[in-house]
PDB file of C-alpha atoms in Angstrom:
ATOM      1  CA  MET A   1       6.028 -46.856 -25.005  1.00 90.00           C
ATOM      2  CA  THR A   2       3.071 -49.166 -24.925  1.00 94.00           C
ATOM      3  CA  PHE A   3      -0.093 -48.330 -23.025  1.00 95.00           C
ATOM      4  CA  PHE A   4      -2.768 -50.628 -21.639  1.00 96.00           C
ATOM      5  CA  ASP A   5      -6.268 -49.982 -20.357  1.00 95.00           C
ATOM      6  CA  THR A   6      -6.450 -52.802 -17.781  1.00 96.00           C
ATOM      7  CA  GLU A   7      -4.190 -54.541 -15.283  1.00 95.00           C
ATOM      8  CA  GLU A   8      -4.952 -57.861 -16.980  1.00 97.00           C
ATOM      9  CA  LYS A   9      -3.767 -56.672 -20.401  1.00 98.00           C
ATOM     10  CA  LEU A  10      -0.630 -55.119 -18.956  1.00 97.00           C
ATOM     11  CA  SER A  11       0.141 -58.257 -16.963  1.00 97.00           C
ATOM     12  CA  ARG A  12      -0.329 -60.471 -20.031  1.00 98.00           C
ATOM     13  CA  ALA A  13       1.967 -58.206 -22.054  1.00 98.00           C
ATOM     14  CA  VAL A  14       4.683 -58.407 -19.382  1.00 97.00           C
ATOM     15  CA  GLN A  15       4.411 -62.206 -19.290  1.00 97.00           C
ATOM     16  CA  LYS A  16       4.608 -62.365 -23.082  1.00 98.00           C
ATOM     17  CA  PHE A  17       7.690 -60.109 -23.094  1.00 97.00           C
ATOM     18  CA  LEU A  18       9.401 -62.389 -20.578  1.00 97.00           C
ATOM     19  CA  ARG A  19       8.444 -65.487 -22.619  1.00 97.00           C
ATOM     20  CA  VAL A  20       9.651 -64.009 -25.916  1.00 97.00           C
ATOM     21  CA  ASN A  21      12.963 -62.831 -24.396  1.00 96.00           C
ATOM     22  CA  PRO A  22      13.886 -65.698 -22.057  1.00 95.00           C
ATOM     23  CA  ARG A  23      17.651 -65.157 -22.118  1.00 94.00           C
ATOM     24  CA  ASN A  24      17.888 -61.384 -22.147  1.00 96.00           C
ATOM     25  CA  ALA A  25      14.716 -60.016 -20.540  1.00 97.00           C
ATOM     26  CA  ALA A  26      15.767 -57.397 -18.023  1.00 97.00           C
ATOM     27  CA  PRO A  27      12.734 -56.063 -16.152  1.00 97.00           C
ATOM     28  CA  VAL A  28      12.734 -52.920 -14.040  1.00 98.00           C
ATOM     29  CA  CYS A  29       9.641 -53.042 -11.853  1.00 96.00           C
ATOM     30  CA  GLU A  30       8.306 -52.776  -8.331  1.00 95.00           C
ATOM     31  CA  ASP A  31       8.021 -56.554  -8.053  1.00 93.00           C
ATOM     32  CA  ILE A  32      11.771 -57.130  -8.349  1.00 94.00           C
ATOM     33  CA  PRO A  33      13.381 -55.296  -5.423  1.00 95.00           C
ATOM     34  CA  LEU A  34      17.035 -54.703  -4.738  1.00 96.00           C
ATOM     35  CA  LEU A  35      18.661 -57.094  -2.281  1.00 95.00           C
ATOM     36  CA  SER A  36      18.217 -55.217   0.986  1.00 92.00           C
ATOM     37  CA  ASN A  37      21.308 -56.721   2.634  1.00 93.00           C
ATOM     38  CA  GLN A  38      23.653 -55.604  -0.179  1.00 95.00           C
ATOM     39  CA  GLU A  39      25.017 -52.238  -1.225  1.00 96.00           C
ATOM     40  CA  ALA A  40      23.778 -50.631  -4.434  1.00 97.00           C
ATOM     41  CA  TRP A  41      26.991 -51.371  -6.340  1.00 96.00           C
ATOM     42  CA  LEU A  42      26.798 -55.057  -5.454  1.00 96.00           C
ATOM     43  CA  ASN A  43      23.136 -55.300  -6.497  1.00 96.00           C
ATOM     44  CA  ILE A  44      24.315 -54.169  -9.932  1.00 97.00           C
ATOM     45  CA  ALA A  45      27.545 -56.181 -10.035  1.00 96.00           C
ATOM     46  CA  LEU A  46      25.989 -59.507  -9.067  1.00 94.00           C
ATOM     47  CA  ILE A  47      24.631 -59.947 -12.599  1.00 92.00           C
ATOM     48  CA  LYS A  48      28.137 -59.759 -14.090  1.00 92.00           C
ATOM     49  CA  GLN A  49      29.635 -61.862 -11.300  1.00 92.00           C
ATOM     50  CA  TYR A  50      27.055 -64.622 -11.652  1.00 88.00           C
ATOM     51  CA  HIS A  51      26.528 -64.751 -15.416  1.00 86.00           C
ATOM     52  CA  GLU A  52      30.015 -63.873 -16.623  1.00 90.00           C
ATOM     53  CA  ASN A  53      32.167 -65.096 -13.740  1.00 91.00           C
ATOM     54  CA  MET A  54      33.539 -61.584 -13.316  1.00 90.00           C
ATOM     55  CA  SER A  55      35.579 -60.992 -10.178  1.00 93.00           C
ATOM     56  CA  ALA A  56      34.262 -58.744  -7.419  1.00 91.00           C
ATOM     57  CA  GLN A  57      37.108 -56.299  -7.998  1.00 93.00           C
ATOM     58  CA  ALA A  58      36.554 -56.063 -11.764  1.00 94.00           C
ATOM     59  CA  SER A  59      32.771 -55.794 -11.452  1.00 92.00           C
ATOM     60  CA  ARG A  60      33.066 -53.123  -8.743  1.00 93.00           C
ATOM     61  CA  LYS A  61      35.284 -51.016 -11.025  1.00 94.00           C
ATOM     62  CA  LEU A  62      32.810 -51.333 -13.924  1.00 94.00           C
ATOM     63  CA  VAL A  63      29.816 -50.531 -11.745  1.00 95.00           C
ATOM     64  CA  PHE A  64      31.488 -47.463 -10.245  1.00 96.00           C
ATOM     65  CA  ASN A  65      32.157 -46.170 -13.773  1.00 95.00           C
ATOM     66  CA  TRP A  66      28.502 -46.664 -14.723  1.00 95.00           C
ATOM     67  CA  LEU A  67      27.258 -45.063 -11.510  1.00 97.00           C
ATOM     68  CA  LYS A  68      29.532 -42.117 -12.223  1.00 96.00           C
ATOM     69  CA  ARG A  69      28.030 -41.727 -15.716  1.00 95.00           C
ATOM     70  CA  LEU A  70      24.641 -41.277 -14.053  1.00 95.00           C
ATOM     71  CA  GLY A  71      26.031 -38.992 -11.325  1.00 95.00           C
ATOM     72  CA  LEU A  72      25.302 -41.647  -8.694  1.00 96.00           C
ATOM     73  CA  GLU A  73      28.729 -42.518  -7.341  1.00 94.00           C
ATOM     74  CA  SER A  74      27.593 -41.272  -3.916  1.00 96.00           C
ATOM     75  CA  VAL A  75      25.000 -44.065  -3.630  1.00 97.00           C
ATOM     76  CA  ALA A  76      27.371 -46.940  -4.392  1.00 96.00           C
ATOM     77  CA  ASP A  77      27.722 -48.057  -0.775  1.00 96.00           C
ATOM     78  CA  LYS A  78      24.127 -47.382   0.274  1.00 97.00           C
ATOM     79  CA  ARG A  79      21.631 -50.140   0.840  1.00 96.00           C
ATOM     80  CA  ASN A  80      18.096 -50.215  -0.524  1.00 94.00           C
ATOM     81  CA  LEU A  81      16.388 -48.431   2.379  1.00 94.00           C
ATOM     82  CA  ALA A  82      18.912 -45.572   2.285  1.00 96.00           C
ATOM     83  CA  LEU A  83      18.146 -44.798  -1.371  1.00 97.00           C
ATOM     84  CA  GLY A  84      15.592 -42.286  -2.585  1.00 96.00           C
ATOM     85  CA  ASP A  85      12.986 -43.375  -5.139  1.00 97.00           C
ATOM     86  CA  LYS A  86      14.887 -41.999  -8.132  1.00 97.00           C
ATOM     87  CA  GLU A  87      18.209 -43.432  -6.925  1.00 97.00           C
ATOM     88  CA  ARG A  88      16.595 -46.833  -6.339  1.00 97.00           C
ATOM     89  CA  PHE A  89      15.043 -46.760  -9.813  1.00 98.00           C
ATOM     90  CA  LEU A  90      18.374 -45.904 -11.465  1.00 98.00           C
ATOM     91  CA  VAL A  91      20.170 -48.665  -9.552  1.00 98.00           C
ATOM     92  CA  LYS A  92      17.498 -51.119 -10.739  1.00 98.00           C
ATOM     93  CA  LEU A  93      17.928 -49.792 -14.275  1.00 98.00           C
ATOM     94  CA  LEU A  94      21.695 -50.311 -14.164  1.00 97.00           C
ATOM     95  CA  ARG A  95      21.207 -53.785 -12.688  1.00 97.00           C
ATOM     96  CA  SER A  96      18.934 -54.673 -15.617  1.00 97.00           C
ATOM     97  CA  ALA A  97      21.396 -53.244 -18.124  1.00 96.00           C
ATOM     98  CA  MET A  98      23.999 -55.739 -16.878  1.00 95.00           C
ATOM     99  CA  VAL A  99      22.149 -58.610 -18.546  1.00 95.00           C
ATOM    100  CA  GLN A 100      23.969 -59.529 -21.744  1.00 93.00           C
ATOM    101  CA  ASN A 101      22.087 -58.054 -24.750  1.00 95.00           C
ATOM    102  CA  ALA A 102      19.567 -56.677 -22.284  1.00 97.00           C
ATOM    103  CA  ALA A 103      16.010 -56.181 -23.475  1.00 98.00           C
ATOM    104  CA  ILE A 104      14.949 -53.813 -20.719  1.00 98.00           C
ATOM    105  CA  LEU A 105      11.298 -53.679 -19.779  1.00 98.00           C
ATOM    106  CA  ILE A 106      10.332 -50.772 -17.539  1.00 98.00           C
ATOM    107  CA  ASN A 107       6.940 -51.583 -16.090  1.00 98.00           C
ATOM    108  CA  ARG A 108       4.998 -48.531 -14.810  1.00 97.00           C
ATOM    109  CA  PRO A 109       7.939 -46.218 -14.064  1.00 98.00           C
ATOM    110  CA  PHE A 110       5.816 -43.624 -12.253  1.00 97.00           C
ATOM    111  CA  ASN A 111       4.871 -46.209  -9.624  1.00 96.00           C
ATOM    112  CA  MET A 112       8.560 -46.502  -8.767  1.00 97.00           C
ATOM    113  CA  VAL A 113       9.344 -42.785  -9.022  1.00 97.00           C
ATOM    114  CA  PRO A 114       6.015 -41.088  -8.220  1.00 96.00           C
ATOM    115  CA  GLN A 115       7.475 -37.589  -7.798  1.00 96.00           C
ATOM    116  CA  LEU A 116       8.435 -37.342 -11.474  1.00 95.00           C
ATOM    117  CA  LYS A 117       6.286 -34.904 -13.440  1.00 94.00           C
ATOM    118  CA  ASN A 118       7.182 -36.500 -16.792  1.00 94.00           C
ATOM    119  CA  ILE A 119       9.278 -39.239 -18.399  1.00 95.00           C
ATOM    120  CA  ASP A 120      12.195 -36.945 -19.369  1.00 95.00           C
ATOM    121  CA  PRO A 121      14.595 -37.863 -16.493  1.00 96.00           C
ATOM    122  CA  ILE A 122      14.149 -41.566 -17.245  1.00 96.00           C
ATOM    123  CA  LEU A 123      14.746 -41.031 -20.955  1.00 96.00           C
ATOM    124  CA  GLN A 124      17.885 -39.023 -20.157  1.00 96.00           C
ATOM    125  CA  ALA A 125      19.205 -41.865 -17.986  1.00 97.00           C
ATOM    126  CA  LEU A 126      18.459 -44.369 -20.756  1.00 97.00           C
ATOM    127  CA  LYS A 127      20.306 -42.194 -23.251  1.00 97.00           C
ATOM    128  CA  THR A 128      23.300 -41.942 -20.903  1.00 97.00           C
ATOM    129  CA  ILE A 129      23.635 -45.727 -20.715  1.00 97.00           C
ATOM    130  CA  ASP A 130      22.332 -46.647 -24.178  1.00 96.00           C
ATOM    131  CA  ASP A 131      25.495 -48.587 -24.988  1.00 96.00           C
ATOM    132  CA  LEU A 132      24.717 -51.043 -22.157  1.00 95.00           C
ATOM    133  CA  TYR A 133      21.474 -52.533 -23.517  1.00 97.00           C
ATOM    134  CA  SER A 134      20.043 -53.673 -26.845  1.00 97.00           C
ATOM    135  CA  SER A 135      16.441 -52.438 -26.444  1.00 97.00           C
ATOM    136  CA  CYS A 136      14.140 -50.774 -23.964  1.00 97.00           C
ATOM    137  CA  HIS A 137      10.366 -51.036 -23.706  1.00 97.00           C
ATOM    138  CA  ILE A 138       8.193 -49.022 -21.341  1.00 97.00           C
ATOM    139  CA  TYR A 139       4.759 -50.310 -20.367  1.00 97.00           C
ATOM    140  CA  ASP A 140       2.190 -48.196 -18.575  1.00 97.00           C
ATOM    141  CA  TYR A 141      -1.525 -47.517 -18.291  1.00 96.00           C
ATOM    142  CA  ASP A 142      -3.499 -45.364 -20.720  1.00 94.00           C
ATOM    143  CA  TRP A 143      -4.264 -42.817 -18.018  1.00 93.00           C
ATOM    144  CA  MET A 144      -0.545 -42.115 -17.520  1.00 93.00           C
ATOM    145  CA  GLU A 145      -0.066 -41.152 -21.167  1.00 92.00           C
ATOM    146  CA  GLN A 146       0.042 -37.396 -20.431  1.00 91.00           C
ATOM    147  CA  LYS A 147       3.308 -37.907 -18.481  1.00 91.00           C
ATOM    148  CA  TYR A 148       4.931 -39.111 -21.718  1.00 90.00           C
ATOM    149  CA  GLY A 149       4.165 -35.852 -23.550  1.00 80.00           C
ATOM    150  CA  ALA A 150       5.059 -35.506 -27.208  1.00 63.00           C
ATOM    151  CA  LEU A 151       6.419 -39.058 -27.334  1.00 63.00           C
ATOM    152  CA  CYS A 152       2.854 -40.334 -27.607  1.00 58.00           C
ATOM    153  CA  ARG A 153       1.719 -38.097 -30.404  1.00 48.00           C
TER     154      ARG A 153
END
């Protein structure tokens, strides 16, 4: 976790992360929405289909397995507006993890899932899919540090 005291510093850090990781940066943020006209599973699968020429059938099977690992198989056929905040976040997280050698950057997670009391559910999800990405970085503001608990001490 990295904390910043201003929007400008956080924004510069995000831009630097994207510049340093041009081939494998995999951001999870408010600014990169799911495709509203596609189901959740397809939002995730499109990365594999586009970058690895994976067939729709093969990518659907993979995505359903990953959704199942997170207990989200019931959201596979839902579109963006039908998802709750936590479901939407986890779909975005899986979509990012599809990037080869993904360097995931989660930018201000509590903006995307405001009802969370602490970072634990996000860390649990990351642990569940830790074989799908090479690194994960979480950026947030200083004043959100208490939601990260003992991880910051």
